[in-house]
Amino acid sequence: MKKIENGRREPRLRYQWSVLFAENSKQPVSEGLMVDISSGGLAFRCNAGENCPRVGQTLVTHFSIPSSEVYDSSSMMSFTRTGRVLRVETINPFLRQVAVQFDEPLPVKPGEKSKSESEAHIPGVSE
């Protein structure tokens, strides 16, 4: 895990973990690999096939992030967020990077987490 800023409103947490996504709850779920995340959105990589999202598409995403600065796979926070695809970049002929802006921000700022935040109960986080 590494915090980065790159001139953004808040630091992003560079983190590689599975992301599940679909156009809605009735569509088949696809899997991607998270690249980075902030309270307002995330970027992930996925296969370039027919299930690859397109710009402007609404997606439902399900993902987990660590609940503390020190990685411990047993202390993860899981979220489900709906959002809009802002960008789809070609990595190579088989891989795309997708940037999603959430409709509702996360209750935490993953790149700014402190120990006190990670120890508190956070509403809206699934157990």
mmCIF file of C-alpha atoms in Angstrom:
data_model
loop_
_atom_site.group_PDB
_atom_site.id
_atom_site.type_symbol
_atom_site.label_atom_id
_atom_site.label_comp_id
_atom_site.label_asym_id
_atom_site.label_seq_id
_atom_site.Cartn_x
_atom_site.Cartn_y
_atom_site.Cartn_z
ATOM 1 C CA MET A 1 0.000 0.000 0.000
ATOM 2 C CA LYS A 2 1.288 3.417 -0.914
ATOM 3 C CA LYS A 3 -0.329 6.841 -0.571
ATOM 4 C CA ILE A 4 -0.083 9.160 -3.573
ATOM 5 C CA GLU A 5 -1.382 12.628 -4.326
ATOM 6 C CA ASN A 6 -0.710 13.675 -7.953
ATOM 7 C CA GLY A 7 -2.465 17.040 -7.481
ATOM 8 C CA ARG A 8 -5.805 15.479 -6.549
ATOM 9 C CA ARG A 9 -8.318 16.686 -3.945
ATOM 10 C CA GLU A 10 -7.191 13.958 -1.574
ATOM 11 C CA PRO A 11 -4.430 11.363 -1.571
ATOM 12 C CA ARG A 12 -5.275 8.073 -3.218
ATOM 13 C CA LEU A 13 -4.404 4.720 -1.739
ATOM 14 C CA ARG A 14 -2.542 2.588 -4.284
ATOM 15 C CA TYR A 15 -3.834 -0.853 -3.501
ATOM 16 C CA GLN A 16 -4.216 -4.109 -5.420
ATOM 17 C CA TRP A 17 -7.262 -6.119 -4.454
ATOM 18 C CA SER A 18 -10.189 -7.687 -6.231
ATOM 19 C CA VAL A 19 -13.097 -5.509 -7.432
ATOM 20 C CA LEU A 20 -16.398 -7.021 -8.516
ATOM 21 C CA PHE A 21 -18.496 -4.957 -10.924
ATOM 22 C CA ALA A 22 -21.684 -5.153 -12.967
ATOM 23 C CA GLU A 23 -24.011 -2.764 -14.727
ATOM 24 C CA ASN A 24 -26.705 -3.557 -12.146
ATOM 25 C CA SER A 25 -27.608 -6.238 -9.619
ATOM 26 C CA LYS A 26 -29.323 -8.369 -12.283
ATOM 27 C CA GLN A 27 -26.316 -8.536 -14.637
ATOM 28 C CA PRO A 28 -23.489 -11.083 -14.430
ATOM 29 C CA VAL A 29 -20.625 -9.934 -12.206
ATOM 30 C CA SER A 30 -17.129 -9.392 -13.630
ATOM 31 C CA GLU A 31 -13.864 -9.123 -11.723
ATOM 32 C CA GLY A 32 -11.121 -6.544 -11.939
ATOM 33 C CA LEU A 33 -8.003 -5.602 -9.990
ATOM 34 C CA MET A 34 -8.067 -2.338 -8.020
ATOM 35 C CA VAL A 35 -5.227 0.056 -8.835
ATOM 36 C CA ASP A 36 -6.050 2.937 -6.493
ATOM 37 C CA ILE A 37 -8.923 4.387 -4.480
ATOM 38 C CA SER A 38 -10.069 7.599 -2.801
ATOM 39 C CA SER A 39 -13.314 8.432 -1.019
ATOM 40 C CA GLY A 40 -14.778 9.636 -4.318
ATOM 41 C CA GLY A 41 -13.818 6.874 -6.712
ATOM 42 C CA LEU A 42 -11.546 4.066 -7.745
ATOM 43 C CA ALA A 43 -9.490 2.837 -10.661
ATOM 44 C CA PHE A 44 -9.246 -0.816 -11.606
ATOM 45 C CA ARG A 45 -7.949 -2.981 -14.416
ATOM 46 C CA CYS A 46 -10.042 -5.551 -16.224
ATOM 47 C CA ASN A 47 -10.052 -7.686 -19.339
ATOM 48 C CA ALA A 48 -10.761 -5.843 -22.573
ATOM 49 C CA GLY A 49 -13.565 -8.260 -23.522
ATOM 50 C CA GLU A 50 -17.285 -7.677 -23.867
ATOM 51 C CA ASN A 51 -17.763 -7.105 -20.113
ATOM 52 C CA CYS A 52 -15.308 -4.198 -20.044
ATOM 53 C CA PRO A 53 -17.142 -1.033 -18.938
ATOM 54 C CA ARG A 54 -17.525 1.947 -21.281
ATOM 55 C CA VAL A 55 -17.324 5.687 -20.583
ATOM 56 C CA GLY A 56 -20.583 7.032 -19.135
ATOM 57 C CA GLN A 57 -21.825 3.614 -18.037
ATOM 58 C CA THR A 58 -23.232 3.198 -14.530
ATOM 59 C CA LEU A 59 -21.563 0.428 -12.535
ATOM 60 C CA VAL A 60 -22.209 -1.238 -9.202
ATOM 61 C CA THR A 61 -18.861 -2.063 -7.591
ATOM 62 C CA HIS A 62 -18.060 -4.218 -4.568
ATOM 63 C CA PHE A 63 -14.588 -4.029 -3.018
ATOM 64 C CA SER A 64 -12.648 -4.137 0.228
ATOM 65 C CA ILE A 65 -9.878 -1.971 1.629
ATOM 66 C CA PRO A 66 -7.718 -2.376 4.729
ATOM 67 C CA SER A 67 -9.145 -0.774 7.848
ATOM 68 C CA SER A 68 -5.739 0.202 9.217
ATOM 69 C CA GLU A 69 -2.371 1.498 8.048
ATOM 70 C CA VAL A 70 -0.830 -1.875 8.850
ATOM 71 C CA TYR A 71 -2.017 -4.545 6.423
ATOM 72 C CA ASP A 72 -3.950 -7.304 8.115
ATOM 73 C CA SER A 73 -6.183 -9.385 5.854
ATOM 74 C CA SER A 74 -8.550 -10.025 8.783
ATOM 75 C CA SER A 75 -9.335 -6.309 9.209
ATOM 76 C CA MET A 76 -10.903 -5.255 5.931
ATOM 77 C CA MET A 77 -13.775 -2.846 5.294
ATOM 78 C CA SER A 78 -16.113 -3.878 2.473
ATOM 79 C CA PHE A 79 -18.161 -1.444 0.403
ATOM 80 C CA THR A 80 -20.703 -1.507 -2.382
ATOM 81 C CA ARG A 81 -20.917 1.678 -4.424
ATOM 82 C CA THR A 82 -22.700 2.744 -7.584
ATOM 83 C CA GLY A 83 -20.813 5.119 -9.818
ATOM 84 C CA ARG A 84 -20.192 6.390 -13.324
ATOM 85 C CA VAL A 85 -17.300 5.392 -15.564
ATOM 86 C CA LEU A 86 -15.216 8.508 -16.271
ATOM 87 C CA ARG A 87 -12.373 6.980 -18.307
ATOM 88 C CA VAL A 88 -11.348 3.728 -19.927
ATOM 89 C CA GLU A 89 -7.680 3.583 -20.909
ATOM 90 C CA THR A 90 -6.027 0.923 -23.027
ATOM 91 C CA ILE A 91 -3.116 -0.750 -21.215
ATOM 92 C CA ASN A 92 -2.555 -3.336 -23.967
ATOM 93 C CA PRO A 93 -4.818 -5.226 -26.426
ATOM 94 C CA PHE A 94 -6.123 -7.427 -23.595
ATOM 95 C CA LEU A 95 -6.253 -5.075 -20.588
ATOM 96 C CA ARG A 96 -8.070 -1.820 -19.784
ATOM 97 C CA GLN A 97 -7.896 0.588 -16.836
ATOM 98 C CA VAL A 98 -11.270 1.954 -15.726
ATOM 99 C CA ALA A 99 -11.820 5.067 -13.572
ATOM 100 C CA VAL A 100 -15.132 5.234 -11.671
ATOM 101 C CA GLN A 101 -16.574 8.179 -9.735
ATOM 102 C CA PHE A 102 -18.874 7.100 -6.898
ATOM 103 C CA ASP A 103 -22.409 8.519 -6.621
ATOM 104 C CA GLU A 104 -21.933 8.570 -2.835
ATOM 105 C CA PRO A 105 -18.445 9.010 -1.345
ATOM 106 C CA LEU A 106 -16.975 6.523 1.091
ATOM 107 C CA PRO A 107 -17.233 7.451 4.793
ATOM 108 C CA VAL A 108 -13.407 7.236 4.991
ATOM 109 C CA LYS A 109 -10.556 8.723 2.994
ATOM 110 C CA PRO A 110 -8.443 5.623 2.296
ATOM 111 C CA GLY A 111 -5.264 7.599 1.551
ATOM 112 C CA GLU A 112 -5.569 9.658 4.746
ATOM 113 C CA LYS A 113 -6.587 7.001 7.277
ATOM 114 C CA SER A 114 -5.208 7.372 10.755
ATOM 115 C CA LYS A 115 -5.255 4.753 13.493
ATOM 116 C CA SER A 116 -8.104 6.546 15.264
ATOM 117 C CA GLU A 117 -10.322 6.362 12.150
ATOM 118 C CA SER A 118 -9.532 2.715 11.552
ATOM 119 C CA GLU A 119 -10.529 1.796 15.113
ATOM 120 C CA ALA A 120 -13.887 3.602 14.976
ATOM 121 C CA HIS A 121 -17.138 2.025 13.807
ATOM 122 C CA ILE A 122 -17.976 3.420 10.386
ATOM 123 C CA PRO A 123 -21.660 3.553 9.326
ATOM 124 C CA GLY A 124 -22.411 2.118 5.887
ATOM 125 C CA VAL A 125 -19.608 -0.425 6.005
ATOM 126 C CA SER A 126 -20.748 -4.009 5.544
ATOM 127 C CA GLU A 127 -19.391 -6.551 7.971
#
